[in-house]
Short mmCIF file of C-alpha atoms in Angstrom, two decimals:
data_model
loop_
_atom_site.label_atom_id
_atom_site.label_comp_id
_atom_site.label_asym_id
_atom_site.label_seq_id
_atom_site.Cartn_x
_atom_site.Cartn_y
_atom_site.Cartn_z
CA MET P 246 35.36 -9.56 -25.82
CA VAL P 247 35.64 -6.08 -24.35
CA ALA P 248 37.93 -4.65 -26.89
CA ASP P 249 35.46 -4.49 -29.69
CA ARG P 250 32.12 -4.72 -27.99
CA PRO P 251 30.79 -2.17 -25.31
CA ILE P 252 30.19 -2.79 -21.63
CA VAL P 253 26.68 -1.69 -21.01
CA VAL P 254 25.48 -0.57 -17.70
CA ALA P 255 21.79 -1.71 -17.30
CA GLY P 256 20.20 0.71 -14.79
CA ALA P 257 22.75 3.56 -14.42
CA GLY P 258 21.88 5.11 -11.19
CA ALA P 259 24.62 6.20 -8.69
CA ILE P 260 26.69 3.01 -8.70
CA GLY P 261 26.03 2.44 -12.32
CA CYS P 262 27.16 5.97 -13.34
CA PHE P 263 30.26 5.79 -11.19
CA VAL P 264 31.34 2.39 -12.37
CA GLY P 265 30.44 3.03 -15.98
CA GLY P 266 32.25 6.36 -15.89
CA MET P 267 35.40 4.90 -14.38
CA LEU P 268 35.38 2.15 -17.04
CA ALA P 269 35.00 4.83 -19.79
CA ALA P 270 37.84 6.96 -18.18
CA GLY P 271 40.04 3.78 -18.27
CA GLY P 272 39.53 3.31 -21.95
CA ARG P 273 36.78 0.94 -22.12
CA ARG P 274 33.82 1.29 -24.53
CA VAL P 275 30.85 1.96 -22.36
CA ALA P 276 27.16 2.50 -22.79
CA LEU P 277 24.74 3.55 -20.09
CA LEU P 278 21.05 2.41 -20.10
CA ALA P 279 19.60 5.14 -17.91
CA ARG P 280 16.38 6.77 -16.93
CA PRO P 281 15.54 9.99 -18.82
CA ARG P 282 16.44 12.24 -15.95
CA VAL P 283 19.97 10.79 -15.66
CA LYS P 284 20.51 10.75 -19.34
CA THR P 285 19.50 14.50 -19.54
CA GLU P 286 21.75 15.31 -16.63
CA ILE P 287 24.76 13.65 -18.13
CA GLU P 288 24.13 15.17 -21.67
CA ARG P 289 24.04 18.55 -20.05
CA PHE P 290 26.82 18.40 -17.50
CA GLY P 291 28.99 15.36 -18.52
CA LEU P 292 30.16 13.14 -15.69
CA LEU P 293 32.24 14.35 -12.84
CA LEU P 294 33.57 11.37 -10.84
CA THR P 295 35.03 12.32 -7.39
CA ASP P 296 36.58 10.17 -4.66
CA PHE P 297 36.98 10.23 -0.88
CA ASP P 298 40.74 10.49 -1.52
CA GLY P 299 40.19 13.87 -3.29
CA SER P 300 40.87 12.54 -6.86
CA GLU P 301 38.43 13.27 -9.64
CA LYS P 302 37.83 12.38 -13.23
CA LYS P 303 35.78 14.33 -15.79
CA LEU P 304 34.18 12.96 -18.80
CA GLY P 305 32.23 14.61 -21.60
CA ALA P 306 28.91 13.13 -22.64
CA GLY P 307 30.46 12.06 -25.95
CA GLN P 308 32.87 9.66 -24.16
CA LEU P 309 30.14 7.12 -23.61
CA ALA P 310 26.93 6.15 -25.14
CA LEU P 311 23.70 7.09 -23.46
CA SER P 312 20.21 5.76 -23.96
CA GLU P 313 16.84 5.13 -22.26
CA ASP P 314 15.97 2.49 -24.86
CA PRO P 315 17.13 -1.02 -23.98
CA ALA P 316 17.99 -1.64 -27.67
CA ILE P 317 21.29 -0.09 -26.70
CA LEU P 318 22.12 -3.62 -25.40
CA HIS P 319 22.10 -5.09 -28.86
CA SER P 320 26.03 -5.32 -29.25
CA ALA P 321 27.02 -5.68 -25.52
CA GLY P 322 30.05 -7.90 -24.65
CA ILE P 323 29.38 -7.44 -20.90
CA VAL P 324 26.19 -6.19 -19.22
CA LEU P 325 26.55 -4.72 -15.70
CA VAL P 326 23.20 -4.94 -13.90
CA THR P 327 22.95 -2.05 -11.32
CA VAL P 328 19.17 -1.69 -10.94
CA LYS P 329 17.37 -2.07 -7.58
CA SER P 330 16.62 -5.73 -6.57
CA ALA P 331 12.85 -5.14 -7.26
CA ASP P 332 13.64 -4.37 -10.81
CA SER P 333 15.74 -7.47 -11.58
CA ALA P 334 13.07 -9.36 -13.35
CA ASP P 335 12.24 -6.49 -15.62
CA VAL P 336 15.82 -5.74 -16.53
CA ALA P 337 16.33 -9.49 -17.15
CA ASP P 338 13.59 -9.47 -19.71
CA GLN P 339 15.17 -6.39 -21.45
CA ILE P 340 18.44 -8.32 -21.72
CA ALA P 341 16.76 -11.36 -23.04
CA ARG P 342 15.11 -9.42 -25.80
CA HIS P 343 18.00 -7.16 -26.72
CA ALA P 344 21.47 -8.49 -25.67
CA PRO P 345 23.57 -11.03 -27.66
CA GLU P 346 23.39 -14.55 -26.36
CA ASP P 347 27.09 -14.62 -25.52
CA ALA P 348 27.11 -11.46 -23.45
CA VAL P 349 28.26 -11.91 -19.95
CA ILE P 350 25.75 -10.68 -17.40
CA VAL P 351 27.28 -9.41 -14.15
CA SER P 352 24.96 -8.46 -11.22
CA LEU P 353 26.40 -5.56 -9.11
CA GLN P 354 23.39 -5.31 -6.83
CA ASN P 355 22.68 -5.41 -3.19
CA GLY P 356 21.35 -8.52 -1.66
CA VAL P 357 21.84 -12.21 -2.44
CA GLY P 358 18.80 -13.24 -4.62
CA ASN P 359 19.36 -11.14 -7.78
CA VAL P 360 21.42 -13.66 -9.58
CA ALA P 361 18.92 -16.37 -9.13
CA VAL P 362 16.21 -14.08 -10.72
CA LEU P 363 18.53 -13.21 -13.73
CA ARG P 364 19.45 -16.80 -14.29
CA GLU P 365 15.80 -17.90 -14.20
CA ARG P 366 14.85 -15.21 -16.78
CA LEU P 367 17.83 -15.65 -18.99
CA GLY P 368 17.94 -19.35 -19.44
CA GLY P 369 21.38 -20.67 -20.22
CA ARG P 370 23.17 -17.34 -20.42
CA ARG P 371 26.24 -16.72 -18.34
CA VAL P 372 25.38 -14.80 -15.29
CA LEU P 373 27.99 -13.78 -12.66
CA ALA P 374 27.36 -12.60 -9.15
CA GLY P 375 29.21 -9.42 -7.91
CA MET P 376 29.56 -7.30 -4.82
CA VAL P 377 30.31 -3.59 -4.75
CA PRO P 378 31.63 -2.63 -1.34
CA PHE P 379 31.68 1.18 -1.66
CA ASN P 380 28.89 3.87 -1.44
CA VAL P 381 28.29 6.38 -4.22
CA ILE P 382 26.32 9.55 -3.69
CA ALA P 383 24.54 11.21 -6.63
CA MET P 384 25.53 14.97 -5.99
CA GLY P 385 23.60 16.44 -8.86
CA GLU P 386 24.75 18.09 -12.10
CA GLY P 387 26.54 14.88 -13.23
CA ARG P 388 28.66 14.47 -10.16
CA PHE P 389 28.96 11.04 -8.69
CA HIS P 390 31.01 10.66 -5.36
CA ARG P 391 32.51 7.54 -4.05
CA SER P 392 32.52 7.89 -0.23
CA THR P 393 33.88 4.69 1.03
CA SER P 394 36.81 2.32 0.02
CA GLY P 395 36.84 -1.19 -1.30
CA ASP P 396 37.31 -3.35 -4.46
CA ILE P 397 34.46 -4.92 -6.37
CA HIS P 398 34.43 -8.68 -6.38
CA ILE P 399 32.72 -10.85 -9.06
CA GLY P 400 32.50 -14.68 -9.41
CA GLU P 401 35.59 -16.27 -10.99
CA ASP P 402 35.19 -17.40 -14.56
CA ALA P 403 37.34 -18.90 -17.24
CA GLU P 404 37.35 -15.74 -19.37
CA ASN P 405 38.59 -13.74 -16.41
CA THR P 406 35.82 -11.11 -16.58
CA ALA P 407 37.19 -9.47 -13.45
CA ALA P 408 40.45 -8.58 -15.23
CA ALA P 409 38.46 -7.26 -18.22
CA LEU P 410 36.57 -4.87 -15.83
CA SER P 411 39.60 -3.59 -13.82
CA VAL P 412 40.85 -0.16 -14.78
CA PRO P 413 43.03 2.38 -12.80
CA GLY P 414 40.89 3.64 -9.82
CA LEU P 415 38.42 0.68 -10.06
CA SER P 416 39.81 -2.64 -9.02
CA VAL P 417 37.65 -5.71 -9.78
CA ARG P 418 38.63 -8.99 -8.18
CA ALA P 419 37.69 -12.57 -9.00
CA SER P 420 36.21 -14.62 -6.12
CA ARG P 421 35.95 -18.36 -5.82
CA ASP P 422 33.33 -17.91 -3.00
CA ILE P 423 31.19 -15.00 -4.23
CA THR P 424 28.11 -16.29 -2.38
CA GLY P 425 30.03 -15.93 0.91
CA VAL P 426 31.34 -12.47 -0.22
CA GLN P 427 27.70 -11.52 -0.96
CA TRP P 428 26.37 -12.57 2.43
CA GLY P 429 29.31 -10.83 4.03
CA LYS P 430 28.36 -7.54 2.36
CA LEU P 431 24.74 -8.10 3.18
CA ILE P 432 25.50 -8.35 6.91
CA ILE P 433 27.53 -5.06 6.65
CA ASN P 434 24.70 -3.62 4.72
CA LEU P 435 22.33 -4.15 7.63
CA ASN P 436 23.65 -0.83 8.88
CA ASN P 437 22.04 0.93 5.85
CA ALA P 438 18.77 0.88 7.58
CA LEU P 439 20.34 2.35 10.92
CA SER P 440 21.91 5.06 8.70
CA ALA P 441 18.59 5.93 7.14
CA LEU P 442 16.70 5.93 10.39
CA SER P 443 19.32 8.13 12.13
CA ASP P 444 19.80 10.72 9.33
CA MET P 445 23.55 10.65 10.27
CA PRO P 446 26.54 10.30 8.06
CA LEU P 447 28.14 6.90 8.31
CA ALA P 448 31.27 8.26 9.81
CA ALA P 449 29.50 10.11 12.52
CA GLN P 450 27.29 7.23 13.35
CA LEU P 451 30.24 4.78 13.55
CA ALA P 452 31.96 7.31 15.89
CA SER P 453 29.20 6.76 18.38
CA ARG P 454 29.42 3.67 20.62
CA ASP P 455 25.61 3.68 21.15
CA TRP P 456 25.00 3.39 17.39
CA ARG P 457 27.86 0.81 17.02
CA ARG P 458 26.23 -1.30 19.87
CA LEU P 459 22.98 -1.20 18.02
CA PHE P 460 24.69 -2.33 14.78
CA ALA P 461 26.55 -5.03 16.67
CA ASP P 462 23.34 -6.43 18.13
CA GLN P 463 21.68 -6.47 14.72
CA MET P 464 24.69 -7.99 13.14
CA ALA P 465 24.77 -10.79 15.82
CA GLU P 466 21.17 -11.64 14.96
CA GLY P 467 22.26 -11.82 11.22
CA LEU P 468 25.25 -13.99 11.96
CA ALA P 469 23.23 -16.39 14.16
CA ALA P 470 20.83 -16.82 11.25
CA LEU P 471 23.56 -17.56 8.91
CA LYS P 472 25.31 -19.95 11.28
CA ALA P 473 22.02 -21.96 11.66
CA ALA P 474 21.73 -22.12 7.88
CA ARG P 475 25.43 -23.27 7.62
CA ILE P 476 26.37 -20.27 5.55
CA THR P 477 29.82 -18.80 6.08
CA PRO P 478 30.09 -15.10 5.22
CA VAL P 479 33.28 -13.72 3.83
CA SER P 480 34.55 -10.37 5.26
CA ALA P 481 35.65 -7.67 2.74
CA THR P 482 38.25 -6.60 5.30
CA PRO P 483 41.16 -8.45 7.03
CA ILE P 484 38.88 -8.64 10.17
CA PRO P 485 36.96 -11.89 10.38
CA MET P 486 33.19 -11.40 10.23
CA ASN P 487 32.49 -13.15 13.42
CA TRP P 488 34.77 -10.69 15.25
CA SER P 489 32.80 -7.70 14.08
CA PRO P 490 30.10 -7.41 16.76
CA ALA P 491 32.64 -7.55 19.54
CA LEU P 492 34.91 -4.85 17.77
CA LEU P 493 31.91 -2.64 17.21
CA ARG P 494 31.26 -2.65 20.98
CA LEU P 495 34.76 -1.51 21.89
CA PRO P 496 35.45 1.93 23.28
CA ASP P 497 35.64 4.78 20.69
CA ALA P 498 39.34 5.27 20.63
CA ILE P 499 40.09 1.53 20.22
CA PHE P 500 37.47 1.14 17.47
CA LYS P 501 38.63 4.31 15.60
CA ALA P 502 42.28 3.00 15.38
CA ILE P 503 41.04 -0.40 14.04
CA LEU P 504 38.61 1.13 11.53
CA GLY P 505 41.25 3.56 10.26
CA ARG P 506 43.41 0.49 9.19
CA THR P 507 40.70 -1.38 7.35
CA MET P 508 38.37 1.04 5.69
CA LYS P 509 38.23 4.69 4.48
CA ILE P 510 34.92 6.58 4.93
CA ASP P 511 34.19 10.08 3.69
CA PRO P 512 32.82 12.40 6.49
CA GLU P 513 29.61 12.83 4.41
CA ALA P 514 29.25 9.26 3.27
CA ARG P 515 25.51 8.15 3.47
CA SER P 516 23.79 4.84 2.83
CA SER P 517 21.78 4.08 -0.29
CA MET P 518 18.77 3.47 1.96
CA TRP P 519 19.12 6.95 3.39
CA GLN P 520 19.11 8.34 -0.10
CA ASP P 521 16.00 6.29 -0.85
CA LEU P 522 14.16 7.68 2.17
CA LYS P 523 15.39 11.29 1.30
CA HIS P 524 13.91 11.11 -2.16
CA GLY P 525 10.75 9.41 -1.29
CA ARG P 526 11.68 6.04 -2.81
CA LYS P 527 10.93 2.49 -1.81
CA THR P 528 13.90 0.93 0.05
CA GLU P 529 15.58 -2.40 -0.41
CA ILE P 530 14.78 -3.41 3.17
CA ASP P 531 13.09 -6.56 1.89
CA TYR P 532 16.19 -7.65 0.17
CA LEU P 533 18.55 -6.89 3.10
CA GLN P 534 17.01 -7.48 6.47
CA GLY P 535 14.10 -9.23 4.73
CA ALA P 536 16.59 -11.96 3.24
CA VAL P 537 18.01 -12.57 6.88
CA ILE P 538 14.61 -12.70 8.52
CA ALA P 539 13.56 -15.33 5.86
CA LEU P 540 16.62 -17.39 6.65
CA ALA P 541 16.03 -17.00 10.42
CA GLU P 542 12.40 -18.25 10.03
CA GLN P 543 13.51 -21.29 8.10
CA ASN P 544 15.93 -22.21 10.87
CA HIS P 545 13.93 -21.15 13.84
CA VAL P 546 16.15 -18.23 15.00
CA GLU P 547 14.80 -15.20 16.70
CA VAL P 548 15.71 -11.85 15.20
CA PRO P 549 13.44 -9.33 17.11
CA LEU P 550 15.60 -6.27 16.67
CA MET P 551 15.84 -6.79 12.90
CA ARG P 552 12.15 -7.16 12.70
CA ARG P 553 11.67 -3.89 14.63
CA ILE P 554 14.04 -2.05 12.27
CA VAL P 555 12.16 -3.44 9.29
CA ALA P 556 8.98 -2.02 10.80
CA LEU P 557 10.45 1.43 11.39
CA ILE P 558 11.81 1.60 7.84
CA ARG P 559 8.44 0.74 6.34
CA GLU P 560 6.79 3.46 8.68
CA ALA P 561 9.29 5.95 7.21
CA GLU P 562 8.39 4.88 3.66
CA THR P 563 4.80 5.37 4.23
CA ALA P 564 5.12 8.61 6.00
CA GLY P 565 7.27 10.04 3.00
CA ASN P 566 8.92 12.59 5.20
CA GLY P 567 12.46 11.46 4.74
CA PRO P 568 14.84 9.96 7.26
CA PRO P 569 13.00 10.09 10.69
CA ARG P 570 16.17 11.09 12.82
CA LEU P 571 15.57 8.34 15.51
CA THR P 572 17.99 7.72 18.35
CA PRO P 573 19.40 4.24 19.16
CA GLN P 574 16.98 4.11 22.17
CA GLN P 575 13.98 4.89 20.02
CA ILE P 576 15.02 2.11 17.48
CA ARG P 577 15.39 -0.41 20.27
CA GLY P 578 11.73 0.58 21.47
#
């Protein structure tokens, strides 16, 4: 399926360019469906993929196909959907019009609702859920930097799509409980909003006990909502998800020793929500905190801190002045 048909990345932003570029560097045929700005940038500079461990890969523009026309989907064997959640319906319609009926559709998006949207719009086509644990920063001039560690997970299928997408430097694992994995990632992604409101790199934020306590309190609200809904989140690290709030509240030295064994974070790593506020874009707050709040309402669970954080993010979006640089105390109100 992959050997003679391209993998098409639908919505090649930071994650899409990094994943697509790594696949191309690993010998896969890759096409990027990208916005004109991204297409022009890659045509001019090529792709430079850098990693938190200091490694890098350089690709010329000719090593992958580039287009802003969804007709590039016409021969896809696999379509990787990497658009923002709000754009899922639109990209599904493009796939329905242009991609072959037997193409495998893989959602590599934040949140837990995108696969349902894709399946609804794509009828009986095969759609797999996925989870990308790492952050990618668009550095400009064709450079995309992976700033945190972790392997991609996608739903297990008979064709072993995960193996077809694994290349050196980009491991993709099949999961029998991809829904649990997605909820586990969403609970961790609740910190995206705190990173955006603080205007701090993730590593610096996690080094501060006040910020970790705030994250722990928000996470505890999320875990309570999931428990009431009888959803079991799967941790992307060896540490059980239910232990995370207590671990976040530990003194700095103990927490640092534990984090160092489970996750690598570049000193300049930032969240995607921080990038959205920085560039004046609408965030995915409705698909992260919003999804947990909806679950909490259905099960009569109170999540006041999460509601406060949503309100602050929406204020920042409306103001359009970038990350507001709030303190933990200001966020708590």
